[in-house]
Short mmCIF file of C-alpha atoms and ligand atoms in Angstrom, two decimals:
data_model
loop_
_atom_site.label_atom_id
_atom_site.label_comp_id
_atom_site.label_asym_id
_atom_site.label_seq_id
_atom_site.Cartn_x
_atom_site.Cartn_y
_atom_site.Cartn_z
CA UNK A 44 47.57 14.40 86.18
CA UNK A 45 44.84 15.98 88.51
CA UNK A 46 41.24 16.33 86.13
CA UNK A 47 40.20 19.87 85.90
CA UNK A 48 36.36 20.28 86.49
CA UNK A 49 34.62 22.34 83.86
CA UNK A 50 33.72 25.72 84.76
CA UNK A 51 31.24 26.94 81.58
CA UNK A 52 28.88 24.64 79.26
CA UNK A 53 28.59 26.56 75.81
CA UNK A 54 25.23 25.85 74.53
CA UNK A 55 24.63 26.57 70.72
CA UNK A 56 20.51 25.89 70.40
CA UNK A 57 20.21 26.18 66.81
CA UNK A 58 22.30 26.95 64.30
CA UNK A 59 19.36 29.14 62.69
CA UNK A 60 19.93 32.78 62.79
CA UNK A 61 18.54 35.36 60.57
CA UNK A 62 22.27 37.41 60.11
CA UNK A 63 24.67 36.39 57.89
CA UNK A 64 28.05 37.77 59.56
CA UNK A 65 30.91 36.81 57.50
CA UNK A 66 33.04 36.20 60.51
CA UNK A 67 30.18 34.04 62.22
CA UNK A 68 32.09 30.98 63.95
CA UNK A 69 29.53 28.43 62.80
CA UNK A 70 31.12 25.69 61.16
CA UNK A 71 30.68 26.03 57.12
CA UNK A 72 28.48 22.78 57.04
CA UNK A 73 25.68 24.43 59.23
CA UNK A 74 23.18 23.70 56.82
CA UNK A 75 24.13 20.10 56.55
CA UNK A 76 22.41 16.79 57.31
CA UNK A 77 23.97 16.17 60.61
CA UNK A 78 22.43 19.09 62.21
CA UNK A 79 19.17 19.04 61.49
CA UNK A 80 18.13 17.02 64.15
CA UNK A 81 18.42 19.76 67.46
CA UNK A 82 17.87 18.54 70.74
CA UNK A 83 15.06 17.89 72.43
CA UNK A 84 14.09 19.61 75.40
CA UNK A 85 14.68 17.00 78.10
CA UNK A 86 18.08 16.43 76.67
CA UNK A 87 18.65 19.86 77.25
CA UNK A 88 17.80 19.97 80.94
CA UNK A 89 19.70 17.06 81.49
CA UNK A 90 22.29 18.28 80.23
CA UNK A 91 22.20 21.44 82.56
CA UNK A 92 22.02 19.08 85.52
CA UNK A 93 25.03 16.96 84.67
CA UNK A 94 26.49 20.08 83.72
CA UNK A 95 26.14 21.60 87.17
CA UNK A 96 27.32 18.37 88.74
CA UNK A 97 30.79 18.07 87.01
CA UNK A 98 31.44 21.77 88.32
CA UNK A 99 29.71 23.99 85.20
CA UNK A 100 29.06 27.51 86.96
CA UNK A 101 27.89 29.17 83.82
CA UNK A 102 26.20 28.61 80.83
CA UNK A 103 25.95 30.39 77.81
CA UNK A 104 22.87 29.78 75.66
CA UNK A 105 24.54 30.50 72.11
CA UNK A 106 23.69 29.62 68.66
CA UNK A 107 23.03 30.39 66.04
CA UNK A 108 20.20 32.58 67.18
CA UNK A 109 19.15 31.06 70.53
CA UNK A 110 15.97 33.24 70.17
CA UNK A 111 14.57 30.93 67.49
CA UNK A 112 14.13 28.22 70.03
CA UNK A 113 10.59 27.43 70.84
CA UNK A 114 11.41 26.35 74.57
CA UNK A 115 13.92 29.32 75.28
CA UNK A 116 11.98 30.28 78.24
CA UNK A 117 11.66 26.70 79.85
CA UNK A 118 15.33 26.17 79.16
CA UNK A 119 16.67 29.22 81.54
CA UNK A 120 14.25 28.60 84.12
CA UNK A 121 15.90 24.74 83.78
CA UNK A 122 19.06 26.52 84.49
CA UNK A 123 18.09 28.19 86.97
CA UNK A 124 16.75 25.39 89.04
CA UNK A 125 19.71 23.52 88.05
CA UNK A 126 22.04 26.35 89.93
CA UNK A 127 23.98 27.54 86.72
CA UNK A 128 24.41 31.56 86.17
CA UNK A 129 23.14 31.85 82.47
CA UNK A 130 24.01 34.32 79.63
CA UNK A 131 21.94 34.51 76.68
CA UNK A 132 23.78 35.40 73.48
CA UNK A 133 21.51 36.72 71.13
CA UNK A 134 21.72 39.25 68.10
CA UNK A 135 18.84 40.90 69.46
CA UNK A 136 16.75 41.10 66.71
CA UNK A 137 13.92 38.77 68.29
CA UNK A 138 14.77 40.65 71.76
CA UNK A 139 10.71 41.38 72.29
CA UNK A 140 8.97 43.36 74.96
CA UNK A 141 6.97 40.12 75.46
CA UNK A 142 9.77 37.76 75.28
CA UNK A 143 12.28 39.14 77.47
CA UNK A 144 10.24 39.75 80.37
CA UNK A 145 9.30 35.70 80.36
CA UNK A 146 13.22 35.24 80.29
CA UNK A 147 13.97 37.58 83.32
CA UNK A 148 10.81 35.85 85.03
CA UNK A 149 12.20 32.19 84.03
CA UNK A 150 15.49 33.50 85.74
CA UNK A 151 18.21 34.64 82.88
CA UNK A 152 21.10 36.08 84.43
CA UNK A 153 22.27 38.25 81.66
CA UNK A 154 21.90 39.36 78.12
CA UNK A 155 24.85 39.85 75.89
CA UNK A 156 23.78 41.35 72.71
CA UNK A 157 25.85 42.06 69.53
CA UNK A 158 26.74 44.90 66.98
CA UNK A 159 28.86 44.76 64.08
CA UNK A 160 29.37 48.01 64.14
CA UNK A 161 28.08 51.71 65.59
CA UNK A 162 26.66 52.64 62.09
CA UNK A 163 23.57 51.62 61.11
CA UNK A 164 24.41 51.46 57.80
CA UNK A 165 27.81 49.48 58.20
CA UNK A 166 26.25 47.36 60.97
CA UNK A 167 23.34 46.30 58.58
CA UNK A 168 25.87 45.77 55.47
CA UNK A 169 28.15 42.87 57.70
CA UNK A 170 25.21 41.62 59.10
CA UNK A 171 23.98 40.97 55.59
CA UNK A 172 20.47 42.75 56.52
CA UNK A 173 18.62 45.72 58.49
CA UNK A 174 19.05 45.13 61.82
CA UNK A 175 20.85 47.75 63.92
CA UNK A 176 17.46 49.43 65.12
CA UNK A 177 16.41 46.38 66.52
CA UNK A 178 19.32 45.67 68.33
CA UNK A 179 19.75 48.80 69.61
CA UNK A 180 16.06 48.90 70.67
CA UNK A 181 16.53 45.22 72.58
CA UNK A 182 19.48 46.51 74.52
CA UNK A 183 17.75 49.53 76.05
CA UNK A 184 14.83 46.97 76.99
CA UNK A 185 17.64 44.64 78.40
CA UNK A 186 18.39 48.01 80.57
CA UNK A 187 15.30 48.77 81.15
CA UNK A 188 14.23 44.79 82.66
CA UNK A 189 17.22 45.08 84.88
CA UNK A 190 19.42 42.66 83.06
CA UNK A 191 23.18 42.63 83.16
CA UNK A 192 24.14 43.99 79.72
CA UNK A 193 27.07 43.08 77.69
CA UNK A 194 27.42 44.61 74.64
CA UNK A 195 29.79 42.53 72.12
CA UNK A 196 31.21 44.08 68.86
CA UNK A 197 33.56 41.24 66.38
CA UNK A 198 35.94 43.76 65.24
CA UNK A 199 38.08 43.38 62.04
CA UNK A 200 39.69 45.76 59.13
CA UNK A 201 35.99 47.08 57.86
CA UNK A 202 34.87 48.36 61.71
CA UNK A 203 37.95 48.71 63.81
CA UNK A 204 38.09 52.42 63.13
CA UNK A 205 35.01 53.13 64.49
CA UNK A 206 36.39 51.94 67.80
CA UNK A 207 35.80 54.99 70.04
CA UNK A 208 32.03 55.09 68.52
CA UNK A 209 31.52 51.50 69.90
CA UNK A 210 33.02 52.57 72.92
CA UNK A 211 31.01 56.01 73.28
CA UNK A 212 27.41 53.26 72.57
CA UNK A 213 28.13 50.86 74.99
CA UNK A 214 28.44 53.31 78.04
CA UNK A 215 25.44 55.53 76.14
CA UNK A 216 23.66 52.17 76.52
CA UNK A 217 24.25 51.79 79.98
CA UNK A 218 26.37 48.03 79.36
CA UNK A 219 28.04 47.29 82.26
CA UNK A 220 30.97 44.95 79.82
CA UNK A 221 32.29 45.88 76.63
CA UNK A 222 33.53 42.65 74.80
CA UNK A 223 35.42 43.52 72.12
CA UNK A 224 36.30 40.48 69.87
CA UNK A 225 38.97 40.66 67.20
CA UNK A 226 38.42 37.61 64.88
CA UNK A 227 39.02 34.77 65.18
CA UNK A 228 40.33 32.84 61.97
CA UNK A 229 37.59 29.74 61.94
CA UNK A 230 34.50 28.91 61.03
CA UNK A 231 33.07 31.85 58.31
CA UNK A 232 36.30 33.53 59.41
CA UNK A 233 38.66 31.20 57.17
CA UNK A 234 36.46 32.42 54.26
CA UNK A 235 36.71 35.85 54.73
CA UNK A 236 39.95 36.31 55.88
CA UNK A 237 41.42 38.75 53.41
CA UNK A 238 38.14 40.82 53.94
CA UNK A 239 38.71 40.75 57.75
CA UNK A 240 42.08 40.79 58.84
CA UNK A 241 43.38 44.61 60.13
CA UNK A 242 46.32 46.56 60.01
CA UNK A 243 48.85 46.67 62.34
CA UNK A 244 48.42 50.09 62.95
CA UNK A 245 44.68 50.01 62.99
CA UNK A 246 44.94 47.91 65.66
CA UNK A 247 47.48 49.58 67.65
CA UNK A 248 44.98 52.75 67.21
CA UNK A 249 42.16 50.86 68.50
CA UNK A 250 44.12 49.50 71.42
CA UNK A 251 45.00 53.09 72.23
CA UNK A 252 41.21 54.13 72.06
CA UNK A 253 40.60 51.31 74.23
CA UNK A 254 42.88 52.55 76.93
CA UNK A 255 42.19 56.20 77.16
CA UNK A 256 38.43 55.19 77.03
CA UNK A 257 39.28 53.07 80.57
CA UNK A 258 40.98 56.26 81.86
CA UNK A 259 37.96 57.94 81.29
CA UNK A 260 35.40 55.88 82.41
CA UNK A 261 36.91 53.45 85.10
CA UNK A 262 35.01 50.20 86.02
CA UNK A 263 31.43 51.74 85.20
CA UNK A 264 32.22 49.80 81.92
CA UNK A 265 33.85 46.96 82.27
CA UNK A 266 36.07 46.25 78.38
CA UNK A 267 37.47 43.30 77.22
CA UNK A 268 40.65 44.10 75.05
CA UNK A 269 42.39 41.27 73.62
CA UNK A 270 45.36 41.38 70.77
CA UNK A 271 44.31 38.91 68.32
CA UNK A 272 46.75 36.07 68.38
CA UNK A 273 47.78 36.43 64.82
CA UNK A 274 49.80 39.21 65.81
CA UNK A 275 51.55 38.20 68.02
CA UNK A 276 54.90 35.74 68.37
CA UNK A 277 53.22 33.35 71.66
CA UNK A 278 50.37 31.50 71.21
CA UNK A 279 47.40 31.98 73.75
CA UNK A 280 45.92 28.79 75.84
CA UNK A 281 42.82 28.05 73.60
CA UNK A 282 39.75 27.53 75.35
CA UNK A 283 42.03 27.84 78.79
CA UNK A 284 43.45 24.55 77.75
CA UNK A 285 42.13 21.75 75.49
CA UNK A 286 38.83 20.04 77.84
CA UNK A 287 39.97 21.72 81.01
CA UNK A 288 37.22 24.42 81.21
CA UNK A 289 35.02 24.62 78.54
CA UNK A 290 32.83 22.34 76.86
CA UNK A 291 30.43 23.01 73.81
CA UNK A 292 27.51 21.29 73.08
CA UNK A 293 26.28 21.35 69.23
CA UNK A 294 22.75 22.12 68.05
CA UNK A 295 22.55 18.02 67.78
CA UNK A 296 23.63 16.60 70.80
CA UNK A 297 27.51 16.34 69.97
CA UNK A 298 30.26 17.59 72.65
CA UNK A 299 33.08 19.25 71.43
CA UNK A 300 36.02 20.80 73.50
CA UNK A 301 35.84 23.77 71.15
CA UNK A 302 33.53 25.75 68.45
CA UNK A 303 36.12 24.70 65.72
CA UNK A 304 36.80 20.94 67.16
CA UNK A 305 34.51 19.38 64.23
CA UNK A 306 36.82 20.99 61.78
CA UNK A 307 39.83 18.11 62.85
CA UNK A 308 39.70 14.99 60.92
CA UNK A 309 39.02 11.71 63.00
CA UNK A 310 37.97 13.58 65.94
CA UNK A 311 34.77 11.50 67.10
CA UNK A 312 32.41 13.24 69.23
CA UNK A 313 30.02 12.01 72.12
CA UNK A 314 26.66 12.41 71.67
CA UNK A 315 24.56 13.83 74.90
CA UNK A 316 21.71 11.47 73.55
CA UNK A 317 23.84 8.42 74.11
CA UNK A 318 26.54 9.03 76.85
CA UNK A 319 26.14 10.91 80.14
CA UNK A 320 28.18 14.16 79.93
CA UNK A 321 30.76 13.09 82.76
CA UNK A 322 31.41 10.51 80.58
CA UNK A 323 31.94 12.46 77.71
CA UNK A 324 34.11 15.36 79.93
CA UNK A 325 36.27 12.56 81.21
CA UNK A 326 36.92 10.00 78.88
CA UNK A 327 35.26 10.45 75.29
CA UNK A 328 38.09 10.52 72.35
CA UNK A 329 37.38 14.16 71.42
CA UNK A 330 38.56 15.49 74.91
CA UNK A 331 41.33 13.28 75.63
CA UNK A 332 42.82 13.76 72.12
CA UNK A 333 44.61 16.62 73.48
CA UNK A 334 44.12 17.34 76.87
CA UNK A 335 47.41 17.97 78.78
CA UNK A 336 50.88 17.41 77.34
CA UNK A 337 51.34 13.97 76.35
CA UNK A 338 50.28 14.33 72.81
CA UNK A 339 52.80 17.48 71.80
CA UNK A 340 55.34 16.83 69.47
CA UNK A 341 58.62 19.10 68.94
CA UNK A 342 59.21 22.26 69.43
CA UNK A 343 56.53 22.20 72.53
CA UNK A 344 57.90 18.96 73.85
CA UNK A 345 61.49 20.66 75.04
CA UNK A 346 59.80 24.32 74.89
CA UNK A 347 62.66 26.78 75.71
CA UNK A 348 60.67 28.97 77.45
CA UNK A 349 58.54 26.10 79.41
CA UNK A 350 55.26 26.82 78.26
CA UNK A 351 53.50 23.67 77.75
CA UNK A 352 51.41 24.71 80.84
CA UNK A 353 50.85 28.40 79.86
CA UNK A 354 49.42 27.89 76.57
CA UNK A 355 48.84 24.03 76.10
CA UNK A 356 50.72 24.08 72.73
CA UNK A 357 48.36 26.98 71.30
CA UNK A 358 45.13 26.69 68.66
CA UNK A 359 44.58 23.25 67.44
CA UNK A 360 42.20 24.11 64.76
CA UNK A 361 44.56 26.79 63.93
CA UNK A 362 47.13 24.40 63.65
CA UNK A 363 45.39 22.29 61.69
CA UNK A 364 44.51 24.95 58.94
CA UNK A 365 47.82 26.53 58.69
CA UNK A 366 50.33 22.85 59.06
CA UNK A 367 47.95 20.53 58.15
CA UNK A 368 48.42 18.78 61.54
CA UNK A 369 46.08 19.10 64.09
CA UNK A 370 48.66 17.90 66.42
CA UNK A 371 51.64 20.39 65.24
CA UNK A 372 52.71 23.73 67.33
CA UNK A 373 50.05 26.48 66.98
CA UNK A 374 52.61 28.36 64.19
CA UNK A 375 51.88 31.42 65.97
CA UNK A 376 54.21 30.13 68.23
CA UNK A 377 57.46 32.00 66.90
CA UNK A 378 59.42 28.42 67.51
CA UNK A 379 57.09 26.73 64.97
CA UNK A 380 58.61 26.49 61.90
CA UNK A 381 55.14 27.37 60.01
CA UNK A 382 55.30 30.43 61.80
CA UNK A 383 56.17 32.30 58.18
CA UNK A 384 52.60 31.81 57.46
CA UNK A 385 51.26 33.25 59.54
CA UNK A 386 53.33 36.67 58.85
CA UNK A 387 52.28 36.10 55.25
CA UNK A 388 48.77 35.74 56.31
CA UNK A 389 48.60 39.03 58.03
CA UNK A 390 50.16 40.61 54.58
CA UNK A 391 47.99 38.84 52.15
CA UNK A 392 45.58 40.54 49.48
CA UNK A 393 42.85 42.55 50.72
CA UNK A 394 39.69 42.74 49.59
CA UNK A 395 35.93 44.85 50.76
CA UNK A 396 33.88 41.98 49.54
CA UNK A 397 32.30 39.10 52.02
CA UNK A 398 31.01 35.95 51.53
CA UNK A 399 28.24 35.93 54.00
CA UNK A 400 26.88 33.17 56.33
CA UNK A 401 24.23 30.93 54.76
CA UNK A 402 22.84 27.85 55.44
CA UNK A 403 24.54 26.91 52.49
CA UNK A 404 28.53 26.12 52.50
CA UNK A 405 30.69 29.14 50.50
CA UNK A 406 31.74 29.17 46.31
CA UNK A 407 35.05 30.65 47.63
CA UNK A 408 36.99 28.90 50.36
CA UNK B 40 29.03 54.47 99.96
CA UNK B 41 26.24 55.13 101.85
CA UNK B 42 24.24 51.80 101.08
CA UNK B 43 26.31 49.07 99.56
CA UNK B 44 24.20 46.48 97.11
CA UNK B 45 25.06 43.83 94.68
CA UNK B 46 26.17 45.27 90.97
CA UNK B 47 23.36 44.05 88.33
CA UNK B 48 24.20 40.43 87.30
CA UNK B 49 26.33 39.54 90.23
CA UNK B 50 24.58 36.41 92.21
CA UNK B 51 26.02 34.83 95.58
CA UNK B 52 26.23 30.89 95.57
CA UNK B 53 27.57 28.52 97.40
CA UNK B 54 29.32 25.87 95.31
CA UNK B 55 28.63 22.40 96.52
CA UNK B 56 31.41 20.87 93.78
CA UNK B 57 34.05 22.86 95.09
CA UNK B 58 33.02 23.45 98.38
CA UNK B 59 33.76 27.67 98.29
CA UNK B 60 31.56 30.77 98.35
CA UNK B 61 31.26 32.49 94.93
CA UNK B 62 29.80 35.77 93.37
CA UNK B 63 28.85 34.89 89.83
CA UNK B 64 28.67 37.46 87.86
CA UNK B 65 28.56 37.66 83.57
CA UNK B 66 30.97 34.69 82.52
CA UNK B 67 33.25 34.70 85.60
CA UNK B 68 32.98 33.62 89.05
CA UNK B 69 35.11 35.37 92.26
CA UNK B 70 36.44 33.13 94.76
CA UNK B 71 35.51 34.17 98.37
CA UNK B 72 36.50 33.64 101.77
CA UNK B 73 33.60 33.08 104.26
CA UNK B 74 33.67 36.86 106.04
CA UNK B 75 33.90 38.16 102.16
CA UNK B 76 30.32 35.85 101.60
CA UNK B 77 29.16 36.91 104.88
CA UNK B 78 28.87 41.05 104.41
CA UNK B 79 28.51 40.53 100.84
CA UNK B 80 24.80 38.22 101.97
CA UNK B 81 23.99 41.56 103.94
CA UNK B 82 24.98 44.01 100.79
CA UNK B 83 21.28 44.16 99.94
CA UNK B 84 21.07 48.13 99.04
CA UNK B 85 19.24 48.38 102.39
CA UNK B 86 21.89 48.58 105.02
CA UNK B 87 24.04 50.96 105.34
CA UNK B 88 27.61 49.85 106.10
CA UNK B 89 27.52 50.57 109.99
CA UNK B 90 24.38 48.64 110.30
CA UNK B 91 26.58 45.80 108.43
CA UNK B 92 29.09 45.99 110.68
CA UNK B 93 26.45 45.98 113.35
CA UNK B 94 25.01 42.70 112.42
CA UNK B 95 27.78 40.94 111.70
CA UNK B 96 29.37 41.92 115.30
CA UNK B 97 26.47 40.69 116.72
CA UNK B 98 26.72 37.21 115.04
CA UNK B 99 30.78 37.36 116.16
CA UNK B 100 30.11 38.35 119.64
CA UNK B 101 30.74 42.27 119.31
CA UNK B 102 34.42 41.69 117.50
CA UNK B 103 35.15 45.15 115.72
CA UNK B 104 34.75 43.93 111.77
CA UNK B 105 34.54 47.39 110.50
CA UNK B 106 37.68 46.93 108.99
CA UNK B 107 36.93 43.76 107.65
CA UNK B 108 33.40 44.95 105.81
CA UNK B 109 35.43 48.40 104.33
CA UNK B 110 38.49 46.49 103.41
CA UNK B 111 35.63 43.74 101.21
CA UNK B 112 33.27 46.66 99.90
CA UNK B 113 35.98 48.50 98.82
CA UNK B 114 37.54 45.76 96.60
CA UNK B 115 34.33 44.83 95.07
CA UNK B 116 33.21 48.51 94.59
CA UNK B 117 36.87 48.70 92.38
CA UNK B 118 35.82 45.74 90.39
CA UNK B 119 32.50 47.21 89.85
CA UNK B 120 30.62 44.26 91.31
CA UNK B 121 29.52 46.36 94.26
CA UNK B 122 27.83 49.98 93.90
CA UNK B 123 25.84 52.33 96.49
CA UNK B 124 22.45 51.90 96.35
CA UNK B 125 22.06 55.17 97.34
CA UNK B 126 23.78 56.62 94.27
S1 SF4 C 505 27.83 35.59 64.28
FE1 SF4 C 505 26.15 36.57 63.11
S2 SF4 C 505 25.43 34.98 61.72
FE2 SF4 C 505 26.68 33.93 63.28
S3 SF4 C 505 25.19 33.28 64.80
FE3 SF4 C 505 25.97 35.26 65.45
S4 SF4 C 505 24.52 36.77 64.62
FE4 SF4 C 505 24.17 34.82 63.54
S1 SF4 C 506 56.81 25.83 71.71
FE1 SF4 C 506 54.76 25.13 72.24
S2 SF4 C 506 54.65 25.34 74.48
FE2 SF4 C 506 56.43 26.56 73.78
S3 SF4 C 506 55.63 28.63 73.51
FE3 SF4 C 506 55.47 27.61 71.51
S4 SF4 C 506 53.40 26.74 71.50
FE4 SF4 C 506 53.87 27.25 73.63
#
């Protein structure tokens, strides 16, 4: 089978960050032992160049806050010189005056910042701390520097009525994109899913909002709408496909085809300290594990509708936490026999309270 | 559109991997042909789109490309990634 050449390098600097979102993707270990060693500089910047030469066109610098990095400024100017189109992915709260205009100088392409939601109050409670005049402050600047703006808003049961306010911001705020992320069930997620997960009909409300808002506006504000998969009876290709676009590289070095990947038992991941990223892209366990079709068992092995190739079998991670199998059909799939659970999932107990991100793994789990 | 340029964010490269012109713009790339690279180069918020037409006919000894230049700025303006300077 022809190798697919990467196409974006997923950076996650630190896994420091001063919010506490309950539906933060971080794994819950973040706090642990094995990442408290971040990578050095140079490793960084090497990284960028092998990055560039396997075919990476764009590179997110994520975290975490990516803010709290010390050598933020030398890294995008790396990526600039090493020819990659880079998006910083920041909450915004460290979003200075001072700050941004050495990114824009060192050569950052574009600033996505985040909300949790349009109301300062409700934005600051799921955040787990005052922060929506900052953020609204650092996206004006972002304007007002000349950077390309996304605005991104996790939506979930506590915000997703509030959609046409979020919509109504982002064009008052002059963002060119709109991303507009239902959750995603991993990481801090899995924790708070019975605080998170909507109503049908909320989001079928939202997803009306959403269109007449593009009626309205046309491509002045470019939104990103997209069902979350746990309604729906197909799965979606994760990450394009299992290591054939995306690669992430932890705050310590390690490689992983997705944000969840660590969560699979046995999965051993390349280290950019030890192995050159090629290396790691084309041969290292973690990416081979599941890349194409070889690995899929039954129902995606003789899939009556021939997807193998459409969605690559669906969420592994998601497969893992709902069968047990990291290697089962994503039971969204409606030809997975697990796919009950996941229609009991979207039914299950509901409940205001979070358990909020900490460097510290969660009571409840 | 009076003066076409670039939309905020959106950066031509050539792409030495895969040997094709790109726009990059936030998290995506567009795949383009070489006359799409070539009036998108002179999209600089400057010219306006008879004076692109102009230079270009000049490099392709005098073809008629007006077409050609509408038929990209027009596609690109829908998409957002190209918007009148002028504006
Ligand atoms: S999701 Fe929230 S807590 Fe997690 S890194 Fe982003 S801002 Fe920080
Ligand atoms: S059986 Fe497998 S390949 Fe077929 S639709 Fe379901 S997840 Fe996709």
């Amino acid at each position: 089978m022809r190798q697919h050449r990467p196409s974006t390098l997923i950076a996650e600097l630190s896994y420091q960050c001063p919010l506490h979102c309950p539906y933060c993707s971080n794994p819950l270990d973040i706090g642990g032992e094995k990442y408290r060693r971040e990578l050095e500089t140079e490793h960084w910047i090497r990284t960028f160049r092998e990055a560039r030469r396997l075919g990476v066109l764009q590179l997110a610098l994520t975290g975490g806050e990516p803010m709290l990095r010390g050598d933020l400024v030398e890294l995008c100017a790396a990526s600039r010189d090493a020819g990659l189109y880079s998006s910083l992915i920041t909450a915004g709260t460290l979003f200075t005056r001072e700050r941004a205009e050495a990114l824009k100088s060192a050569g950052l392409d574009h600033v996505q910042i985040s909300i949790q939601s349009p109301n300062a109050d409700e934005n600051d409670r799921i955040a787990g701390n005052r922060s929506f005049e900052k953020k609204i402050a650092a996206a004006r600047l972002a304007k007002q520097l000349d950077f390309a703006l996304t605005i991104n808003c996790v939506l979930h049961r506590q915000n997703l009525d509030r959609i046409a306010e979020v919509l109504d911001l982002a064009l008052e705020l002059g963002a060119q994109r709109l991303e507009l992320a239902n959750t995603q069930y991993y990481g801090w997620a899995v924790a708070n899913q019975e605080a998170l997960l909507p109503s049908p009909k909320q989001l079928r409300r939202a997803e009306e909002a959403v269109q007449r808002f593009r009626e309205r506006v046309g491509p002045k504000v470019d939104v990103l709408w997209v069902l979350p998969d746990f309604y729906e009876d197909l799965p979606k290709p994760c990450m394009g496909g299992w290591g054939r676009t995306a690669m992430v590289v932890a705050p310590n070095g390690d490689v992983l085809p997705c944000h969840a990947a660590a969560t699979i038992p046995g999965l051993e991941f390349a280290n950019v300290r030890e192995h050159p990223l090629e290396w790691i892209w084309s041969s290292s366990d973690a990416f081979v594990r599941f890349r194409g079709t070889d690995w899929m068992q039954e129902p995606c092995r003789t899939c009556p509708l021939g997807r193998q190739e459409v969605d690559w079998g669906g969420c592994r991670c998601q497969a893992l936490r709902l069968t047990g199998d990291a290697a089962a059909t994503d039971p969204v799939c409606r030809f997975s026999r697990h796919h009950d659970r996941v229609i009991s999932a979207r039914e299950s107990a509901q409940t205001d309270e979070f358990v909020y991100r900490t460097m510290k793994r969660p009571v409840r789990n | 559109m009076t003066r076409p340029c670039l939309a905020t964010g959106a950066r031509l490269r050539y792409d030495e991997v895969r040997e094709e012109h790109l726009l990059l713009v936030p998290e995506g790339a567009v795949r383009l042909n070489r006359t799409a690279a070539e009036v998108l180069e002179l999209c600089d918020g400057e010219r306006s789109l008879d004076e692109i037409v102009g230079a270009l006919s000049v490099r392709y000894a005098r073809a008629d490309l007006r077409d050609d230049v509408r038929r990209v700025v027009d596609a690109m303006a829908a998409r957002g990634l190209v918007v009148d300077a002028a504006a």
